[in-house]
Tab-separated table of C-alpha atoms and ligand atoms in Angstrom:
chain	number	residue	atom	x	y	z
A	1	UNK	CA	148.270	59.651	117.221
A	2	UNK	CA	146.473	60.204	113.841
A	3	UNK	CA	147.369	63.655	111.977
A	4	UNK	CA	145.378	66.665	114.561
A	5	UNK	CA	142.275	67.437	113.421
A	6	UNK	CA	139.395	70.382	113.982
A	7	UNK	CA	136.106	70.320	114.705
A	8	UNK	CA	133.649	71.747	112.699
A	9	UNK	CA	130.244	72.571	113.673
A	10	UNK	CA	128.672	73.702	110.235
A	11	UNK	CA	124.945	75.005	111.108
A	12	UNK	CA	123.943	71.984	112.904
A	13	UNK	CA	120.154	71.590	114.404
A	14	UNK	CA	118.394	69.020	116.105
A	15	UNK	CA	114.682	69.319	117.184
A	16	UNK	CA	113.005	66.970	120.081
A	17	UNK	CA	109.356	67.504	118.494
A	18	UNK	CA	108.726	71.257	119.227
A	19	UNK	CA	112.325	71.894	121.783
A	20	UNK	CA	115.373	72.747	119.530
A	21	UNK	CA	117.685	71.749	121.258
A	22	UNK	CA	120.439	72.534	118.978
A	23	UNK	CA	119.374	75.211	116.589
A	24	UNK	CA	121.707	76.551	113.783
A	25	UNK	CA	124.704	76.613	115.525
A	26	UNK	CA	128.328	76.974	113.715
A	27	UNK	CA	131.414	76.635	115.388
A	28	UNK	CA	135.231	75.533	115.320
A	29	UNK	CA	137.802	73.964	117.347
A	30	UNK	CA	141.328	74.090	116.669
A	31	UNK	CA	144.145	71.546	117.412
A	32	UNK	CA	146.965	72.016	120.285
A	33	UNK	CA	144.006	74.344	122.316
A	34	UNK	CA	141.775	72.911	124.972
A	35	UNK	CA	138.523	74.334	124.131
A	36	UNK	CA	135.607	75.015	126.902
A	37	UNK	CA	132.599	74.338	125.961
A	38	UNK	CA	130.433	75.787	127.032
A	39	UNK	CA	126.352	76.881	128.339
A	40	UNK	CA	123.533	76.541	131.633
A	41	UNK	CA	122.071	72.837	131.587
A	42	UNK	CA	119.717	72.281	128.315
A	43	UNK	CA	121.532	74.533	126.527
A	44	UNK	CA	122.312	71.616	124.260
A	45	UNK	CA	126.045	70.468	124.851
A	46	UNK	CA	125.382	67.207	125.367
A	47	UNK	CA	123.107	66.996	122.401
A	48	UNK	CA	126.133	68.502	119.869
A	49	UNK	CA	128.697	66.482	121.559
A	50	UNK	CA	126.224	63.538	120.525
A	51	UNK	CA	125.738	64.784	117.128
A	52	UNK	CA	129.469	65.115	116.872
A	53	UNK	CA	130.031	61.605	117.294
A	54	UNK	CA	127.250	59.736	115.095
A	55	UNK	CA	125.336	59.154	118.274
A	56	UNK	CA	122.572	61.207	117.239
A	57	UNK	CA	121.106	62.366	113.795
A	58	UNK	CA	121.180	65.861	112.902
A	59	UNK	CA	117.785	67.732	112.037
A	60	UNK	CA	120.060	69.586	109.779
A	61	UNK	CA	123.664	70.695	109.676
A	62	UNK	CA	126.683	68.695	109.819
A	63	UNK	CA	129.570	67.969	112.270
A	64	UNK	CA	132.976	67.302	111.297
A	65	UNK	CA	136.096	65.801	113.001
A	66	UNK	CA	138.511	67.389	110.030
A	67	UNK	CA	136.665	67.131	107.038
A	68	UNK	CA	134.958	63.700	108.036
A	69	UNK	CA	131.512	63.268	110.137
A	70	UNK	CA	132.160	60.813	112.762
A	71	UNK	CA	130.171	57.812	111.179
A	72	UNK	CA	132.455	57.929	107.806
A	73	UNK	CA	136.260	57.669	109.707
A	74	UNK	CA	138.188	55.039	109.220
A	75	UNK	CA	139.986	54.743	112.515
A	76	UNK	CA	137.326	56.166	114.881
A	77	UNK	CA	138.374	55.036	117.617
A	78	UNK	CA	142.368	56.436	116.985
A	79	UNK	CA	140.737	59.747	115.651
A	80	UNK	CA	138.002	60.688	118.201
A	81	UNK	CA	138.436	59.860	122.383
A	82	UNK	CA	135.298	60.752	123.458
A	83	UNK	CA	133.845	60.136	127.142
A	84	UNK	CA	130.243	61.595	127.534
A	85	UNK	CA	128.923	59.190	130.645
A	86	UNK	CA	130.685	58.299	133.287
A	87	UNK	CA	127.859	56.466	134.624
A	88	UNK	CA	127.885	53.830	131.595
A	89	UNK	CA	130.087	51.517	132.907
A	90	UNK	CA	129.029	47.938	133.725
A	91	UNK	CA	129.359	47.990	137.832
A	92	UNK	CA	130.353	44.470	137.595
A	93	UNK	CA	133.297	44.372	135.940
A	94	UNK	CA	137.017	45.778	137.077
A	95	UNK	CA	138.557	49.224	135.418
A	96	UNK	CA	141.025	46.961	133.925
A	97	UNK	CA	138.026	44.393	132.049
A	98	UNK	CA	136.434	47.177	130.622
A	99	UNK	CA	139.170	48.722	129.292
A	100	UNK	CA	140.463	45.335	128.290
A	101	UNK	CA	137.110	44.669	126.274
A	102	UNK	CA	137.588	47.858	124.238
A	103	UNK	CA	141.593	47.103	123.354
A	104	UNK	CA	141.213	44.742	120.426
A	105	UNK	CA	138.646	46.966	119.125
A	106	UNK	CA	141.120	50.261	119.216
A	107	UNK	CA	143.832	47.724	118.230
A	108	UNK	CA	146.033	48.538	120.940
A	109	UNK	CA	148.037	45.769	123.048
A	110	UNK	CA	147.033	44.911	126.927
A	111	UNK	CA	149.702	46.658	127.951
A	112	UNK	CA	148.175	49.981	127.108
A	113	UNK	CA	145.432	49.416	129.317
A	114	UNK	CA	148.022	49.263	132.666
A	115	UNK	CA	149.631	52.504	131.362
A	116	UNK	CA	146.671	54.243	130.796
A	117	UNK	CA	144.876	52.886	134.521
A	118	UNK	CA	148.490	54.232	135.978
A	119	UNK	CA	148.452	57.069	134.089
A	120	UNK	CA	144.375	58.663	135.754
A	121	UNK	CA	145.522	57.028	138.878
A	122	UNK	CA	143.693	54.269	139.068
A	123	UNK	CA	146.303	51.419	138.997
A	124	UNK	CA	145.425	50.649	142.772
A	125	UNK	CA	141.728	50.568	142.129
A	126	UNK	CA	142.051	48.783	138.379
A	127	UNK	CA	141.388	45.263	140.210
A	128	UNK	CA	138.343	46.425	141.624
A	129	UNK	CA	134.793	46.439	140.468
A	130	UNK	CA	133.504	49.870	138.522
A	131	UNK	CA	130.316	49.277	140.819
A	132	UNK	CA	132.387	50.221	143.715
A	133	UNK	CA	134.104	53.636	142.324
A	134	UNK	CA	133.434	57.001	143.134
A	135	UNK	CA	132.031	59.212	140.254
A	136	UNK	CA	135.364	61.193	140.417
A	137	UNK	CA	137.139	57.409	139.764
A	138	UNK	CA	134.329	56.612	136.943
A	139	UNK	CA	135.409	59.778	135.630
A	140	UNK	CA	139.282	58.690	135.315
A	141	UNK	CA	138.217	55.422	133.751
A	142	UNK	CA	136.313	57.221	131.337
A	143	UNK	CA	139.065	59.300	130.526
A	144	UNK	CA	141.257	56.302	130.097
A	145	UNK	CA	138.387	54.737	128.019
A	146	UNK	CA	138.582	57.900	125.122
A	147	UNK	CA	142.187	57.951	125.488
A	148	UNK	CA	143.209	53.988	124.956
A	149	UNK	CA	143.775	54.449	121.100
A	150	UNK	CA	146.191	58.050	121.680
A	151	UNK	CA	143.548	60.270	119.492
A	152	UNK	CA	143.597	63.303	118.221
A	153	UNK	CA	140.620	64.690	119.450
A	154	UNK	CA	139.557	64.943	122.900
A	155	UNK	CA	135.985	65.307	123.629
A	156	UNK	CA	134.757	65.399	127.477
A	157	UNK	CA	131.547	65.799	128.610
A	158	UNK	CA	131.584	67.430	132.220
A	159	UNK	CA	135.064	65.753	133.184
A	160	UNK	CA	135.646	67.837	136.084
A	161	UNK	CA	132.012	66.391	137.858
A	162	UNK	CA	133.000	64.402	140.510
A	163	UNK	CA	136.766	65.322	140.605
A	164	UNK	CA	138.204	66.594	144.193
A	165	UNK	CA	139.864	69.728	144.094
A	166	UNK	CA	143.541	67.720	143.395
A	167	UNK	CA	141.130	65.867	140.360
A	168	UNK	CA	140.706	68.988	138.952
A	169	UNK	CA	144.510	70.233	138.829
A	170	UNK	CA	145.172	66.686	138.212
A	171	UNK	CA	142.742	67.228	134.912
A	172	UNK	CA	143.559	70.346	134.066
A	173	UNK	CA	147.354	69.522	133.977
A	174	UNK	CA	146.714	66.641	131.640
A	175	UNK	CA	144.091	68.698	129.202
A	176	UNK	CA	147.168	70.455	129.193
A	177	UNK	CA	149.405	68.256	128.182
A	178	UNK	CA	147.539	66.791	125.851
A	179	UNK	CA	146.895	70.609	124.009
A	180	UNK	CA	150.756	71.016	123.993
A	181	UNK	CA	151.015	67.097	122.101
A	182	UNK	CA	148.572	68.896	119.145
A	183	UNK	CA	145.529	67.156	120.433
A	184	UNK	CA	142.396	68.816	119.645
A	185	UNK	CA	140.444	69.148	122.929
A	186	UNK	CA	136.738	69.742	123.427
A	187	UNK	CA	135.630	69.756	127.320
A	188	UNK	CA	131.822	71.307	127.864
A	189	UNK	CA	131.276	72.653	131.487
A	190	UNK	CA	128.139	74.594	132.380
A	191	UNK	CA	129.950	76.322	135.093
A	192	UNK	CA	132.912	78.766	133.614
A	193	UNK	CA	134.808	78.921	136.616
A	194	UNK	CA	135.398	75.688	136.544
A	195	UNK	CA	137.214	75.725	133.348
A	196	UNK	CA	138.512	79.096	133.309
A	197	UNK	CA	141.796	78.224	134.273
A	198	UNK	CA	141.906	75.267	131.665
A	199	UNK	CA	140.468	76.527	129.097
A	200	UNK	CA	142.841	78.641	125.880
A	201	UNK	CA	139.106	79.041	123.592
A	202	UNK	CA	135.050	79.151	125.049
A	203	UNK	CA	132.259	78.523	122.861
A	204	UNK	CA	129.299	78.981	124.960
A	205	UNK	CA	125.693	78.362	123.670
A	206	UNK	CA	122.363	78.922	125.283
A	207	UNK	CA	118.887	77.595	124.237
A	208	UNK	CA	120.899	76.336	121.686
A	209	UNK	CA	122.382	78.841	119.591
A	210	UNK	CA	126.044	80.071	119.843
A	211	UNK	CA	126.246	83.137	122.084
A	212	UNK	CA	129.916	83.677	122.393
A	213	UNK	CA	133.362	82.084	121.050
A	214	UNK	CA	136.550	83.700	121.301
A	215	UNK	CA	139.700	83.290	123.538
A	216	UNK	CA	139.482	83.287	127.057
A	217	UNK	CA	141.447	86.587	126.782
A	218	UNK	CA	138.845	87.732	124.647
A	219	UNK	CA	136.298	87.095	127.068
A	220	UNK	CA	138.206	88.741	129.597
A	221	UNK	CA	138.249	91.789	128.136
A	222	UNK	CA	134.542	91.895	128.002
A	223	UNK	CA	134.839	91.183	131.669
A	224	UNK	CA	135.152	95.228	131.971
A	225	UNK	CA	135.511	97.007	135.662
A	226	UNK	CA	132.997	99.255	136.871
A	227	UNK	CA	133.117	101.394	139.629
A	228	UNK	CA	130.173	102.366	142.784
A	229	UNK	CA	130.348	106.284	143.063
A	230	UNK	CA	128.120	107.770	145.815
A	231	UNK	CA	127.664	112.002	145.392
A	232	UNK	CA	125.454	114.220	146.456
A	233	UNK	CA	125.529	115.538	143.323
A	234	UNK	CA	124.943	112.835	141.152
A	235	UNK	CA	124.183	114.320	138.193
A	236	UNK	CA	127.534	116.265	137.991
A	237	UNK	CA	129.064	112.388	138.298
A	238	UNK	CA	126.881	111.231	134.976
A	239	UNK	CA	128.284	114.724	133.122
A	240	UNK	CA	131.819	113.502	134.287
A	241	UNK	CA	130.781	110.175	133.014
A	242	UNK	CA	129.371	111.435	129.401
A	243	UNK	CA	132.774	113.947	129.381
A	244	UNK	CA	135.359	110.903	129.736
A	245	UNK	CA	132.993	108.079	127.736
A	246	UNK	CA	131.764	106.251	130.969
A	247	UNK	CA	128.648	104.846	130.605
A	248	UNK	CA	126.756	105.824	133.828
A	249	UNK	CA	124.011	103.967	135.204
A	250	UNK	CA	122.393	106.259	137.844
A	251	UNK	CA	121.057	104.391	140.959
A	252	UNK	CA	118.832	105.896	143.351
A	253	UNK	CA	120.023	108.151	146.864
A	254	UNK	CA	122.925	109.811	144.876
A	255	UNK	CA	124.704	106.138	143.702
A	256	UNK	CA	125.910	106.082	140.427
A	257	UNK	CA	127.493	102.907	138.375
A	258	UNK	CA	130.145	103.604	136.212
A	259	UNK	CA	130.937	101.231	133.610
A	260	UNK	CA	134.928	101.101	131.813
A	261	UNK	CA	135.946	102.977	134.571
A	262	UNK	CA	138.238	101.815	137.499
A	263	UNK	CA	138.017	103.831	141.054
A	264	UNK	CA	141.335	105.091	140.630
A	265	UNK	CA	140.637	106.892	137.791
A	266	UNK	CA	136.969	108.170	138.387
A	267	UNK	CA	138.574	109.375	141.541
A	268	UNK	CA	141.374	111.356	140.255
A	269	UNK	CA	138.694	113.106	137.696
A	270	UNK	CA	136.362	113.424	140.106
A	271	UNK	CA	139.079	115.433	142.601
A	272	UNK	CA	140.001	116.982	139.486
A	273	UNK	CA	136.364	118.760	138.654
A	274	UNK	CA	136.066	119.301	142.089
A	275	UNK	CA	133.067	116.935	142.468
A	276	UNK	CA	132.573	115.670	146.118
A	277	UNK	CA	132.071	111.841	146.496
A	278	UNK	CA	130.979	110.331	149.829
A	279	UNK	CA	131.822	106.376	148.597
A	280	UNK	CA	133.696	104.782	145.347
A	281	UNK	CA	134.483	101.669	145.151
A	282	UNK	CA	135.273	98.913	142.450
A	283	UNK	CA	132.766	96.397	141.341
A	284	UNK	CA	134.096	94.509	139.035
A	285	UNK	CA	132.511	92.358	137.041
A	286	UNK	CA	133.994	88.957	137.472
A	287	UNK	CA	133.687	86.282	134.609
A	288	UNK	CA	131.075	84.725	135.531
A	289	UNK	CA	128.896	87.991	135.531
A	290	UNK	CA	129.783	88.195	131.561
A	291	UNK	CA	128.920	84.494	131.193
A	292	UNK	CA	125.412	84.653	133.595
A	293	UNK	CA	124.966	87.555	131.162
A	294	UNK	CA	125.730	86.166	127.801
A	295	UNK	CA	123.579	83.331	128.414
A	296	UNK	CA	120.861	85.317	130.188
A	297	UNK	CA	120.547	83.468	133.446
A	298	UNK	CA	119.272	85.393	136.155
A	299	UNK	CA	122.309	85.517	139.044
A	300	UNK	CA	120.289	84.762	141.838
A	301	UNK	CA	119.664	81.646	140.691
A	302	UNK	CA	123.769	80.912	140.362
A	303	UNK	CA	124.660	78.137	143.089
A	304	UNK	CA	127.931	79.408	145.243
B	401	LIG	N1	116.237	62.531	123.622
B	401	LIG	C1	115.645	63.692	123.891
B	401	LIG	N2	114.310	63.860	123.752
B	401	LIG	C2	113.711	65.040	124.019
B	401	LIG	N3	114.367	66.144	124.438
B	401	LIG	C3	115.691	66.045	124.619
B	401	LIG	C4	116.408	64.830	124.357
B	401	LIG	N4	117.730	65.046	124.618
B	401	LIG	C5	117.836	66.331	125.028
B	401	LIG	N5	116.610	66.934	125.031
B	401	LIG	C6	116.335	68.338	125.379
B	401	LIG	O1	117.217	69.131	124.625
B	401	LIG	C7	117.654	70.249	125.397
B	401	LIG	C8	119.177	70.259	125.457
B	401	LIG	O2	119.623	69.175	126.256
B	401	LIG	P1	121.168	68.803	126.441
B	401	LIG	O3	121.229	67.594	127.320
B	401	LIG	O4	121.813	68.722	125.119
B	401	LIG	O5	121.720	70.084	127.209
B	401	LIG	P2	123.060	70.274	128.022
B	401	LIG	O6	123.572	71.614	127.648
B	401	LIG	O7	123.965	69.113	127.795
B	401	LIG	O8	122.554	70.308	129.502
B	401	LIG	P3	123.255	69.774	130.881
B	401	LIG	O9	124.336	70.748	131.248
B	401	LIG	O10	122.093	69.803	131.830
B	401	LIG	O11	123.755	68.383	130.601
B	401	LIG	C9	116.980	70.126	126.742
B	401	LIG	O12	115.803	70.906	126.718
B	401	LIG	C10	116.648	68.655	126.827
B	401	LIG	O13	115.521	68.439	127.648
C-alpha cells in the first residue's frame, strides 16, 4: 500500500447546461476513517466521485487524492481503488478474466487475483461468467476490482446495493478493516441507515452543495429527543418550556412538542409546578429525521 492519503474536495463545480450538479462544494476525508458519503439521488455523489477520479472535468474546483488530482498520479491504480458500477462488467467473461485483464496493468501477480476472489467470497463463483452473477456478486467483484493493487484510498459508489443482509456485515466488517490498515475510505449511500453503523465521518450534500460533515457522533447529537406532552393547560406547559430552555412547539387540542427535552424530565418538572398532563411520551428523533431534514426531503416520501 502506497503512503495514506486524503481527499480533498477544494470548491469543486460541475454544470450539465443549466443543472449544477455539483456546485461549490469543499470537503475532506481523512485516512484510517471510513467516510459516508453522503445525499437523496441527484444530489451529485456520483458526479464528485467522477470528478474525483479524472472521469469527468470539473466546471471549476479541484479534487485531490493527497495533494495530486487523479489524472497526474503516478501509480493510480496502487493509490486510488475505486468501484463506481457494478453493472460495467463484460457478462461474458469469468470474475477471475476480468480481474486477470486488469493485473498486469496494476502490476500485481495472478496470484492476487485468487486471494482477492477468496477474499469477497467469490472463489466458488470466480469460474463462472459475470453475466450470470447477482448484483450483490457484481458488487464483490467490483470490490475486488478497486482493491487488486492494495490502495490507499477506497472509493465505493453504493457498495451495499445489492448486498443481503450477511453482505452488508460482511462489508461493513471489511470497510472496517481496511480503516484500521490506514486506508482512506470514501463509500456514498443515499440512505443513512444503511451506513450508520459503518460509517466514523458523513459528508452529506444535497442539490449539490455540502449540507453537513462531521462525525457520526456529531450528527448524533443533533439527533436531539423531544418529547409529546398532552395538558389541558397547554400554555402553562410552553411557560414550563420557556422557564427550563425547551423549545415548545404547541400543537392543537392541548398537545405540545417539546424539543431537548426527554419525558423523564418534562415529567418530573411538570409534577414539580403542579401542571396536570393527560399523555407524555418520547418522540425521538431518529437519524434519519436529522438527515430527511438536512437535506430537505419531505418524509413521506422516505421508502420503509
Ligand atoms: N452526464 C450528465 N448530463 C446531464 N446531467 C447529468 C449528467 N450526470 C448527472 N447529471 C445530473 O446531475 C445531477 C446529479 O447526479 P448524480 O448522479 O451525481 O447524483 P447522485 O447523488 O449520484 O444520485 P443517485 O443517488 O441517484 O445516484 C442530477 O440532476 C443528474 O440528472
Amino acid at each position: 500500500m502506497t503512503a495514506p492519503a486524503a481527499v480533498t474536495i477544494d470548491r469543486l463545480s460541475k454544470h450539465f447546461g443549466p443543472v449544477r450538479a455539483v456546485d461549490d462544494l469543499s470537503f475532506t476525508v481523512r485516512p484510517g476513517a471510513v467516510t459516508g458519503f453522503l445525499g437523496p439521488n441527484g444530489a451529485g455523489k456520483t458526479t464528485t466521485l467522477r470528478m474525483l477520479l479524472g472521469l469527468v472535468r470539473p466546471t471549476s474546483g479541484r479534487a485531490l487524492i493527497g495533494d495530486t488530482p487523479y489524472l497526474e498520479l503516478r501509480q493510480p491504480a496502487q493509490t486510488v481503488g475505486a468501484s463506481l458500477e457494478a453493472s460495467a462488467f463484460h457478462p461474458g467473461r469469468s470474475g477471475l478474466d476480468h480481474l486477470r485483464m486488469f493485473a498486469p496493468q496494476v502490476g500485481v501477480p495472478e496470484s492476487r487475483c485468487h486471494e482477492l476472489l477468496e477474499l469477497v467470497g467469490l472463489d466458488q463463483a470466480k469460474k463462472r461468467r459475470v453475466g450470470g452473477y447477482s448484483m450483490g456478486m457484481r458488487q464483490r467483484l467490483a470490490l475486488a476490482y478497486a482493491m487488486l493493487g492494495d490502495p490507499a484510498v477506497v472509493i465505493l459508489d453504493e457498495p451495499a446495493n445489492g448486498l443481503d443482509p450477511q453482505g452488508i456485515v460482511w462489508l461493513r466488517q471489511l470497510l472496517r478493516a481496511f480503516a484500521d490498515e490506514g486506508k482512506t475510505v470514501l463509500v456514498s449511500s443515499h440512505v443513512l441507515s444503511e451506513v450508520q453503523s459503518t460509517v466514523d465521518d458523513v459528508v452529506i450534500i444535497a442539490k449539490g452543495r455540502l449540507v453537513h460533515e462531521s462525525s457520526l457522533g456529531d450528527l448524533r447529537r443533533l439527533a436531539a429527543p423531544s418529547v409529546e406532552v398532552l395538558s389541558p393547560t397547554p400554555q402553562r406547559v410552553v411557560e414550563l418550556a420557556q422557564a427550563q430552555q425547551w423549545r415548545a412547539e404547541p400543537q392543537h387540542d392541548g398537545l405540545v412538542v417539546l424539543h431537548n427535552a426527554d419525558a423523564a424530565q418534562v415529567g418530573a418538572a411538570a409534577f414539580a409546578a403542579g401542571i396536570e398532563l393527560h399523555r407524555l411520551a418520547d418522540v425521538g428523533v431518529g437519524l434519519e429525521d436529522v438527515f430527511l431534514r438536512l437535506t430537505g426531503e419531505p418524509t413521506q416520501e422516505v421508502a420503509v
